[in-house]
XYZ file of C-alpha atoms in Angstrom:
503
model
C 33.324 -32.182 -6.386
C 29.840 -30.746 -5.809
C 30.886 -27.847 -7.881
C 30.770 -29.928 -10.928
C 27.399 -30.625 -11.923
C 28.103 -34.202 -13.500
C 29.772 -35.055 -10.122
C 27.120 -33.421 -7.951
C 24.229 -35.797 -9.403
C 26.386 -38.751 -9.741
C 26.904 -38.537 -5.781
C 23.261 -37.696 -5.294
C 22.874 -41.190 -6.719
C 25.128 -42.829 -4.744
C 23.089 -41.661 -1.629
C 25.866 -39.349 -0.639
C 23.001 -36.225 0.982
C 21.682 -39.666 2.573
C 24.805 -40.543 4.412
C 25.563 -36.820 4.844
C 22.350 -36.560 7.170
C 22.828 -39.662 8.815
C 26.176 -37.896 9.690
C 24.751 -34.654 10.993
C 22.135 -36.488 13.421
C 24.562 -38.131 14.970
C 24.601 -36.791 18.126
C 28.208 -38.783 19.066
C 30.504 -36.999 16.861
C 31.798 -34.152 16.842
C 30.374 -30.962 15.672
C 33.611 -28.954 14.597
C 35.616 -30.454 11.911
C 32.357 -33.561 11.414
C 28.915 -32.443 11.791
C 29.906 -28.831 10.508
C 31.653 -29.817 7.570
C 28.464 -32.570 6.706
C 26.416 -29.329 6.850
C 28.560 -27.460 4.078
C 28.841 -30.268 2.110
C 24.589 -30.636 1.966
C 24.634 -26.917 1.385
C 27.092 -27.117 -1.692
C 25.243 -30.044 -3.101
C 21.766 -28.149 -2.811
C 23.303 -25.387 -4.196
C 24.867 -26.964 -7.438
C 21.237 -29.885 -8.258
C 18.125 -29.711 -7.587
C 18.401 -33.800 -7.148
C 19.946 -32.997 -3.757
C 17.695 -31.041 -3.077
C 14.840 -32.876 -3.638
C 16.589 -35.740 -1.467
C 17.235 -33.823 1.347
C 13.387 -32.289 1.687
C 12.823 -35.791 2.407
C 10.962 -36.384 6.523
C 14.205 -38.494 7.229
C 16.767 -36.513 5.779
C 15.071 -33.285 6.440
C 14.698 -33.821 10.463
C 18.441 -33.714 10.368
C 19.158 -30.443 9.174
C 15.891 -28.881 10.864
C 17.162 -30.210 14.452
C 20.070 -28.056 14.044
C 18.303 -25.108 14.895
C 15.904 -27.008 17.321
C 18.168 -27.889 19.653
C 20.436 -24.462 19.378
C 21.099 -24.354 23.016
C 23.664 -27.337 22.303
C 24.282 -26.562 18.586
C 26.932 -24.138 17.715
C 25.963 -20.617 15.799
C 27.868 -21.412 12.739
C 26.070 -24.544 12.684
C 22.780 -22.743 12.800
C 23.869 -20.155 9.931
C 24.775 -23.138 7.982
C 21.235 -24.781 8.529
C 19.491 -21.782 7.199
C 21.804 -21.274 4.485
C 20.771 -24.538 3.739
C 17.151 -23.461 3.652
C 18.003 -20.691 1.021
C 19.619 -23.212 -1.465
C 16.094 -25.597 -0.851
C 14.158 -22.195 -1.408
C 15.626 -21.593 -5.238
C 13.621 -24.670 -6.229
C 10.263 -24.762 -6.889
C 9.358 -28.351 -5.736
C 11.129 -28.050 -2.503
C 9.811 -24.462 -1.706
C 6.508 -25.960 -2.088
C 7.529 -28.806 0.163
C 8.612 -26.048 2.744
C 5.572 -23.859 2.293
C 4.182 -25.256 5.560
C 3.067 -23.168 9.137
C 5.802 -25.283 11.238
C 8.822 -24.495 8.930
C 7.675 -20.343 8.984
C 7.132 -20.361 12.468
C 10.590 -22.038 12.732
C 12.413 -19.024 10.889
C 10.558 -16.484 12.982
C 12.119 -18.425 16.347
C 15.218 -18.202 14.812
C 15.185 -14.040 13.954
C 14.143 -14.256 17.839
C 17.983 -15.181 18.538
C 20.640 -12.608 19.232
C 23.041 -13.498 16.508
C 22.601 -10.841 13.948
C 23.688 -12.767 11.062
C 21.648 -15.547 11.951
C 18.655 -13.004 11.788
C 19.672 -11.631 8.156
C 19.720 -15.333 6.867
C 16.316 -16.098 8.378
C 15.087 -12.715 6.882
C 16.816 -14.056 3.086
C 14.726 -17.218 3.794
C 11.368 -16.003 4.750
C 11.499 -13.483 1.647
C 11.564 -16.313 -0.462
C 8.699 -17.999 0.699
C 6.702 -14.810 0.955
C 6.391 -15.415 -3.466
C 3.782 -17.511 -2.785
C 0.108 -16.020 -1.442
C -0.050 -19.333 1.053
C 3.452 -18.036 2.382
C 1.894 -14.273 3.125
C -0.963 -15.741 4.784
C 0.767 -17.981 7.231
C 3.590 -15.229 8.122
C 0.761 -12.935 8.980
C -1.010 -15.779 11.099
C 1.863 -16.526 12.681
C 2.623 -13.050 13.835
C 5.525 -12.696 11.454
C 4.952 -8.859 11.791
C 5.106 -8.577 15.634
C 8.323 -10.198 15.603
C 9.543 -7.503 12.432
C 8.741 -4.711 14.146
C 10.760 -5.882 17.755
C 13.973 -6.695 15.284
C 13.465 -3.209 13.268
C 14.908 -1.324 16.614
C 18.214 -2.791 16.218
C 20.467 -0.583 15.237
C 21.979 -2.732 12.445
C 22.306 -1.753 9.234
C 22.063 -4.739 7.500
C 19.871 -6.161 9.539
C 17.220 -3.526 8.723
C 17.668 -3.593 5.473
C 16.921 -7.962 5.378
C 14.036 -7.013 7.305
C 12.540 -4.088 5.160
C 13.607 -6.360 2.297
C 10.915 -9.098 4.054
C 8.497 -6.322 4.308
C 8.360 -5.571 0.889
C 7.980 -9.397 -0.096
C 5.548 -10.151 2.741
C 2.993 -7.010 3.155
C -0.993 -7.619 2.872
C -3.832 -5.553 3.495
C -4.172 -7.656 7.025
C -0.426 -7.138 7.746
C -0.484 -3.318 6.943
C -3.477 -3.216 9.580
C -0.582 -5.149 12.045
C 1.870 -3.120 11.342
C -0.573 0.031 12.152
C -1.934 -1.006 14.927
C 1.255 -2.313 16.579
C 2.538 1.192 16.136
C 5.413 0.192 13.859
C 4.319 2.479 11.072
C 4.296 5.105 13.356
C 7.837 3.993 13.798
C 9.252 3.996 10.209
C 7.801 7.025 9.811
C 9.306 9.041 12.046
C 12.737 7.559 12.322
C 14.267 10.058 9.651
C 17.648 8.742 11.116
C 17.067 4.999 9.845
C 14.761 6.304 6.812
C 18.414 8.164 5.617
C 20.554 5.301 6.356
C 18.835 2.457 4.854
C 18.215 1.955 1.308
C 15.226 -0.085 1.547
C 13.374 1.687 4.386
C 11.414 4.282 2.319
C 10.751 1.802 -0.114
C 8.819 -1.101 2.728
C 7.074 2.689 3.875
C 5.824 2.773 0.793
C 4.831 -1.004 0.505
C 2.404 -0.559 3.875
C 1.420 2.745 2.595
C 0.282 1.049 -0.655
C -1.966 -1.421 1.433
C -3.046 0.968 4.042
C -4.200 4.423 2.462
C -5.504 6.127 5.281
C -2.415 5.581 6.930
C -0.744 7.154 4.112
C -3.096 10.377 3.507
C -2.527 10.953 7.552
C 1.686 10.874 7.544
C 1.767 12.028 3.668
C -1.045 14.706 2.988
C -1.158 12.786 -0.147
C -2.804 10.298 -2.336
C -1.407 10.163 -5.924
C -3.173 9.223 -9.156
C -2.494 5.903 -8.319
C -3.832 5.746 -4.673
C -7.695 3.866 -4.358
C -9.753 4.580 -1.366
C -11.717 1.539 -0.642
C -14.648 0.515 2.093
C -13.206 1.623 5.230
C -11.091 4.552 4.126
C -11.151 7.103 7.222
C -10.100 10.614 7.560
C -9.393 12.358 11.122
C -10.760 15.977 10.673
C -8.229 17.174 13.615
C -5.169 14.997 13.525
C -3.019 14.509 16.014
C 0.692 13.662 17.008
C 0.039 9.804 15.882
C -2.612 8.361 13.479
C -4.957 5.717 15.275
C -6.717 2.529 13.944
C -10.020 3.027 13.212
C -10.951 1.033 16.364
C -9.026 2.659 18.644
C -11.432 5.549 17.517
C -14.362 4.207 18.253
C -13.353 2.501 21.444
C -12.087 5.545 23.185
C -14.840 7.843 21.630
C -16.492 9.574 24.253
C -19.223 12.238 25.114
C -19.094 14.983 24.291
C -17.697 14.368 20.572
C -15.315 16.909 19.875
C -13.679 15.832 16.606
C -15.183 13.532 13.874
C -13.900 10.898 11.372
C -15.053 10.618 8.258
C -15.255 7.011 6.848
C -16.341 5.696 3.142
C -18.165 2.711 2.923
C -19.708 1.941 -0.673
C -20.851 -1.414 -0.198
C -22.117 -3.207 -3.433
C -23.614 -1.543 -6.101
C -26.829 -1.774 -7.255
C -26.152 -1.805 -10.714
C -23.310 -4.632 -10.025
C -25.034 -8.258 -11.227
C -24.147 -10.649 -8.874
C -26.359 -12.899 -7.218
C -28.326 -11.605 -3.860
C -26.802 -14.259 -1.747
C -23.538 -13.242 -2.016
C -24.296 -9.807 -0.897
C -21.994 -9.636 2.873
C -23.543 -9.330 5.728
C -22.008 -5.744 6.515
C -24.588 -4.221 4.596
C -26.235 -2.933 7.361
C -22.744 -0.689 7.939
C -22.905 0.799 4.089
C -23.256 4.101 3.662
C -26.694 4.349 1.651
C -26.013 7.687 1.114
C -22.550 7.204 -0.864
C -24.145 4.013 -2.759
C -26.956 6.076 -3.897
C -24.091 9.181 -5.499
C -22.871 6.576 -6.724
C -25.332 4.681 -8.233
C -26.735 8.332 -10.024
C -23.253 8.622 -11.261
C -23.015 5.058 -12.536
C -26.530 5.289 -14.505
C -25.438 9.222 -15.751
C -21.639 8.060 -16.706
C -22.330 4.140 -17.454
C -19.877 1.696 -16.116
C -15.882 2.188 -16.100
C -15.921 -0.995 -17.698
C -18.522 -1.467 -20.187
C -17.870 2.074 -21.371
C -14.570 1.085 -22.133
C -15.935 -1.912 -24.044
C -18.227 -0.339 -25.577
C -16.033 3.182 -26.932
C -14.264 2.965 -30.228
C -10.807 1.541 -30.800
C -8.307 1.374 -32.806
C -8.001 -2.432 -35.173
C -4.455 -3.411 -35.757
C -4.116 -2.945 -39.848
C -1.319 -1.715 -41.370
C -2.185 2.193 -42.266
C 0.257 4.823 -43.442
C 1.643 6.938 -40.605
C 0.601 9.819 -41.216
C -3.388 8.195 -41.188
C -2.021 6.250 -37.685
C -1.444 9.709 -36.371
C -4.451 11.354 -37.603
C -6.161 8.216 -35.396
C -4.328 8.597 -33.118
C -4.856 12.502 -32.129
C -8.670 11.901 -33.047
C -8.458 8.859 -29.994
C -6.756 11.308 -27.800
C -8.673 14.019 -28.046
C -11.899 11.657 -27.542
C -10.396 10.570 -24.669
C -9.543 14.070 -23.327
C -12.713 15.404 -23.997
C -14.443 12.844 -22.431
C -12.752 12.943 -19.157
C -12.327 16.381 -18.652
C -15.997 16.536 -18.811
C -16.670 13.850 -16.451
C -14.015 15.438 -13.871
C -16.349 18.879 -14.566
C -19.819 17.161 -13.793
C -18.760 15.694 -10.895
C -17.150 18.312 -9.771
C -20.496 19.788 -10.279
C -22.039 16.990 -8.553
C -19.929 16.815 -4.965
C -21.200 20.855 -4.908
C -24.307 19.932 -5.101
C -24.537 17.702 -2.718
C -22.531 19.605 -0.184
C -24.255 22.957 -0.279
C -25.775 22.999 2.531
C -29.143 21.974 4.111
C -31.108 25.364 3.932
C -31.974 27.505 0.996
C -29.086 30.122 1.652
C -26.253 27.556 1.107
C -24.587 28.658 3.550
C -21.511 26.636 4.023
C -18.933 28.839 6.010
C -16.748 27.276 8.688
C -19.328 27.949 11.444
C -22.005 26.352 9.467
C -20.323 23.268 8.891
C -19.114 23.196 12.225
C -22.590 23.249 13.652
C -23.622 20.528 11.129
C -20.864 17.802 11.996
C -22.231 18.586 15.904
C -25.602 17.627 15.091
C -24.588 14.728 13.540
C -22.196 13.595 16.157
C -25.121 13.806 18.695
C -28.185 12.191 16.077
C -25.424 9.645 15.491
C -24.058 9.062 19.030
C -20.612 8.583 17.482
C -17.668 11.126 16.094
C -17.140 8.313 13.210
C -19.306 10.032 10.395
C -20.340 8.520 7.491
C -19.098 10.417 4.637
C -22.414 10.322 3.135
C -24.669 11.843 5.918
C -22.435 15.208 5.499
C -24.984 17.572 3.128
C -22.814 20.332 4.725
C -19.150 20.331 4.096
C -15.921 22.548 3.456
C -12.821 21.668 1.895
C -11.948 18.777 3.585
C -15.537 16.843 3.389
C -15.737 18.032 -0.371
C -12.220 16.753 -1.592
C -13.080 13.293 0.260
C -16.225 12.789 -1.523
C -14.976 13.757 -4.720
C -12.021 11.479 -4.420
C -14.596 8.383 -3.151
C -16.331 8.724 -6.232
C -13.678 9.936 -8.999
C -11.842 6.007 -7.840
C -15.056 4.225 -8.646
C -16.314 6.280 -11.706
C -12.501 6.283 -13.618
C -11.449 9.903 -13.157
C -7.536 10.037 -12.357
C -7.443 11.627 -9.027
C -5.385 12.803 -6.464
C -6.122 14.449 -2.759
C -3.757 16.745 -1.133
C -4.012 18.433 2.387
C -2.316 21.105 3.685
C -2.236 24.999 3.997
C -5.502 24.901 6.228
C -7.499 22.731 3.708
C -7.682 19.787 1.211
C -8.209 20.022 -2.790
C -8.398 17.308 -5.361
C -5.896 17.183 -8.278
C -7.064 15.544 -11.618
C -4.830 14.014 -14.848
C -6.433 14.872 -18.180
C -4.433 13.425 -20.752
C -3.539 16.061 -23.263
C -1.693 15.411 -26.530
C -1.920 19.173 -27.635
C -2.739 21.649 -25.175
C -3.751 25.264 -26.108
C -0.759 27.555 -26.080
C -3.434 30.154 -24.617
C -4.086 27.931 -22.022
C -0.433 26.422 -20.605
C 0.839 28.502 -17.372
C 4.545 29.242 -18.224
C 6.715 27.105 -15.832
C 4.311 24.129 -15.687
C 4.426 22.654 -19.341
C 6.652 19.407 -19.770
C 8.189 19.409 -23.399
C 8.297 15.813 -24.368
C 6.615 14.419 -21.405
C 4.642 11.441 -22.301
C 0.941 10.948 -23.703
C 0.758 7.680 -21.930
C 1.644 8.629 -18.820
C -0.770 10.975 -16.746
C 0.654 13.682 -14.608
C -1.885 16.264 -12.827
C -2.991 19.031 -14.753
C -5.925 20.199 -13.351
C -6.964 21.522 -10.043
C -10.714 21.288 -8.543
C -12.517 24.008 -7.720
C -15.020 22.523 -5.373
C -16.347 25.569 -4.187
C -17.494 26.437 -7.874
C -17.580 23.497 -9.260
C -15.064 23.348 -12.457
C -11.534 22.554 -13.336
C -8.788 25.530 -12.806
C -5.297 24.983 -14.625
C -2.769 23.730 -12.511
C -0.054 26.646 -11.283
C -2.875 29.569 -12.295
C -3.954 32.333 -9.787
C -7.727 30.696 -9.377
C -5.098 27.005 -8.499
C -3.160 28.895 -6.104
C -6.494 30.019 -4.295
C -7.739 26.356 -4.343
C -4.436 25.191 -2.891
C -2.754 28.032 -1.370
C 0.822 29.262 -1.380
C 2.936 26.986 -2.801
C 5.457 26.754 0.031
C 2.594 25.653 2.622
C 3.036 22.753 4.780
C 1.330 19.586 4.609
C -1.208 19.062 7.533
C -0.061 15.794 8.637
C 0.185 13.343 11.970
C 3.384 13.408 13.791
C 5.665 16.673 14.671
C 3.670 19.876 13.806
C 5.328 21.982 10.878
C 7.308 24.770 11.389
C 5.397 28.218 11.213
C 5.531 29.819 7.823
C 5.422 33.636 7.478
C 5.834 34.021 3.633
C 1.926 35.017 3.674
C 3.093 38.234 6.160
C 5.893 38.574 3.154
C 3.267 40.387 0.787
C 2.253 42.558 3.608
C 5.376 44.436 4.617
């Protein structure tokens, strides 16, 4: 009867998911064949009205079904899958999943993927995902150690159990989480499990989700940050990594004399051409990097604000032209556009050389040079965590960081690679017709799209320009194309196609 809707509310009237709990609390009857059957019958009618629902999120009502799992040393599993089947038909509503949003009900959930039954875990997985839609429900799963208890159940060998629980990852992942799941080792974990990372569907996909929220983590087990990929206040680089990628204060706990290795961190800080109000300046100023807020207050005051320049540039007014005027606009736009970031990705190009050419007249920046530099910081500094901004003398590595710090915060499309011994900087210049004298043959797209940016251009930061992408002068910048990425975890195998040219 609950199938049919008419019926379904009609009974809801009657009281019917009243009686039903009544029913299930009572501890005299049976469970098999009574209690159990009450149980389906308040999932079917949550499932079919949201009247039901709404009556059984009800204290009274509600105690019934939440007891179930409560008491589960002298409740039956079935009974317990039902309860939190139960939950997902409450979840589909808005009302009651507001009603649910509460710490006691999410801590519930995670004792219950605490259990051994496996399906019992997948349900509670199903349910938390749902209430992970909300910001509220993030919050308290991360407060409640909601991660902790992810990252025990992700070493069961299931297969549909990990793929519930990379499914909650996905729904639930914060910036504070991604720290958890860091610092608790479990993106160590999914990284390295190639086994699980084949098996399940989802698994590459929740990588990606912490990666997203964590991307120092991600430049460490990737070599990589795309286009797409923001450093922000706290970004850190390891210049030596090693078999796993620690938290930042794991670094500077364990740091001892004599400082062998250092880490390079960004911290930005306000600007000082951002209006806001003095008093709501944090109180971590004192940890900026004056250094970095001053490039990037020069750059600011040279390029003018991402945002007000955008403002302020010319655009296009919806009016109904002929198309072949709309594409005359159009290609003007684009090649306004072009113009003007390519030269911004050239000056600051120009810029990051300038400012890491060394300390002494010479320039003298070879690997010696800068090794003696980050030394005499280490010891002036009585750390191995470096401000990015006190390096004046840098190599590849130190030069592709600071140009990716301040391409994120002054709108120039960037992306950092490392590998091959060193670390370059990739930009996206959108092009709507390149030169034919310019395109390397191999590395054009036909019909790729003007909207969507794809890397083009490599930076020279020894120089200080642009290089095409796939040219000789790129494939100094980057090296051989079949290089390995320099990344934490198992060391790459040895490649010899350098001694290739050679024999």
């Amino acid at each position: 009867m609950a199938r049919l809707a008419e019926a379904a509310v009609r009974m809801c009237d009657a009281g019917v998911v009243e009686a039903l709990a009544s029913i299930l609390a009572d501890e005299r009857a049976a469970w098999f064949d009574v209690r159990i059957n009450a149980l389906k019958a308040l999932g079917e009618l949550t499932r079919a009205t949201a009247r039901a629902a709404t009556a059984l999120v009800a204290p009274k009502t509600f105690s019934a079904v939440v007891n179930v799992n409560k008491k589960y040393k002298e409740t039956p599993v079935e009974a317990q899958r039902l309860a939190v089947q139960c939950y997902i038909n409450l979840l589909d509503y808005h009302e009651t999943m507001r009603a649910l949003l509460t710490p006691q009900f999410i801590q519930d959930l995670l004792h219950i993927l605490q259990r051994i039954d496996i399906k019992l875990k997948i349900l509670a997985c199903s349910a938390l995902s749902m209430l992970m839609s909300e910001d509220p429900g993030r919050q308290l799963f991360t407060s409640k150690g909601g991660e902790k208890i992810v990252s025990e159940n992700l070493k069961v060998e299931h297969l549909g159990l990990r793929t519930a629980l990379c499914n909650l990852i996905l729904a639930s992942v914060t910036n504070a989480g991604a720290v958890v799941y860091h610092g608790i080792g479990t993106l160590h974990y999914m990284v390295t499990n190639r086994q699980a990372r084949y098996a399940v569907s989802a698994w590459e996909a929740a990588l990606e989700s912490v990666f997203k929220h964590n991307p120092s983590a991600k430049f460490a087990y990737t070599g990589r940050l795309d286009v797409t990929d923001f450093t922000h206040d706290g970004f850190y680089v390891q210049k030596r990594i090693s078999d796993r990628f620690p938290p930042l204060k794991d670094i500077v706990r364990d740091a001892r004399r004599p400082f062998k290795d250092p880490v390079f961190v960004i911290n930005f800080g306000k600007s000082k051409l951002a209006s806001e109000p003095s008093h709501e300046r944090s109180s971590s100023d004192s940890k900026v990097d004056s250094n970095l807020r001053n490039y990037l207050d020069n750059l600011l005051s040279w390029f003018g604000e991402p945002e007000s320049s955008c403002k302020g540039s010319k655009s296009m007014q919806y009016t109904e032209v002929d198309e072949s005027e709309y594409e005359v606009r159009y290609r003007e736009k684009c090649h306004e556009v072009s113009t003007t970031l390519k030269s911004r990705a050239e000056q600051l190009a120009e810029f990051v050389v300038e400012q890491m050419c060394g300390l002494t007249e010479e320039r003298d920046c070879s690997m010696l040079s800068v090794d003696l530099h980050l030394a005499d910081l280490m010891l002036d500094l009585n750390t191995s965590v470096l401000p990015l901004g006190h390096v004046r003398c840098g190599g590849p590595l130190e030069r592709a960081l600071l140009y990716k710090a301040l391409a994120d915060r002054v709108a120039v499309p960037c992306a950092l690679c490392r590998g091959g011994g060193g670390a370059w900087c990739e930009v996206a210049v959108p092009e709507s017709d390149p030169d034919e004298d310019e395109i390397i043959p191999g590395t054009a797209l036909r019909g790729y799209p003007a909207g969507l940016l794809r890397v083009n251009y490599i930076v020279d930061l020894e120089r200080g320009r642009l290089v095409r992408a796939g040219g000789a002068d790129a494939q100094r910048v980057c090296g051989v194309t079949c290089s390995q990425r320099y990344v934490a975890g198992k060391s790459p195998d040895e490649c010899y196609c350098d001694a290739l040219f050679y024999v």
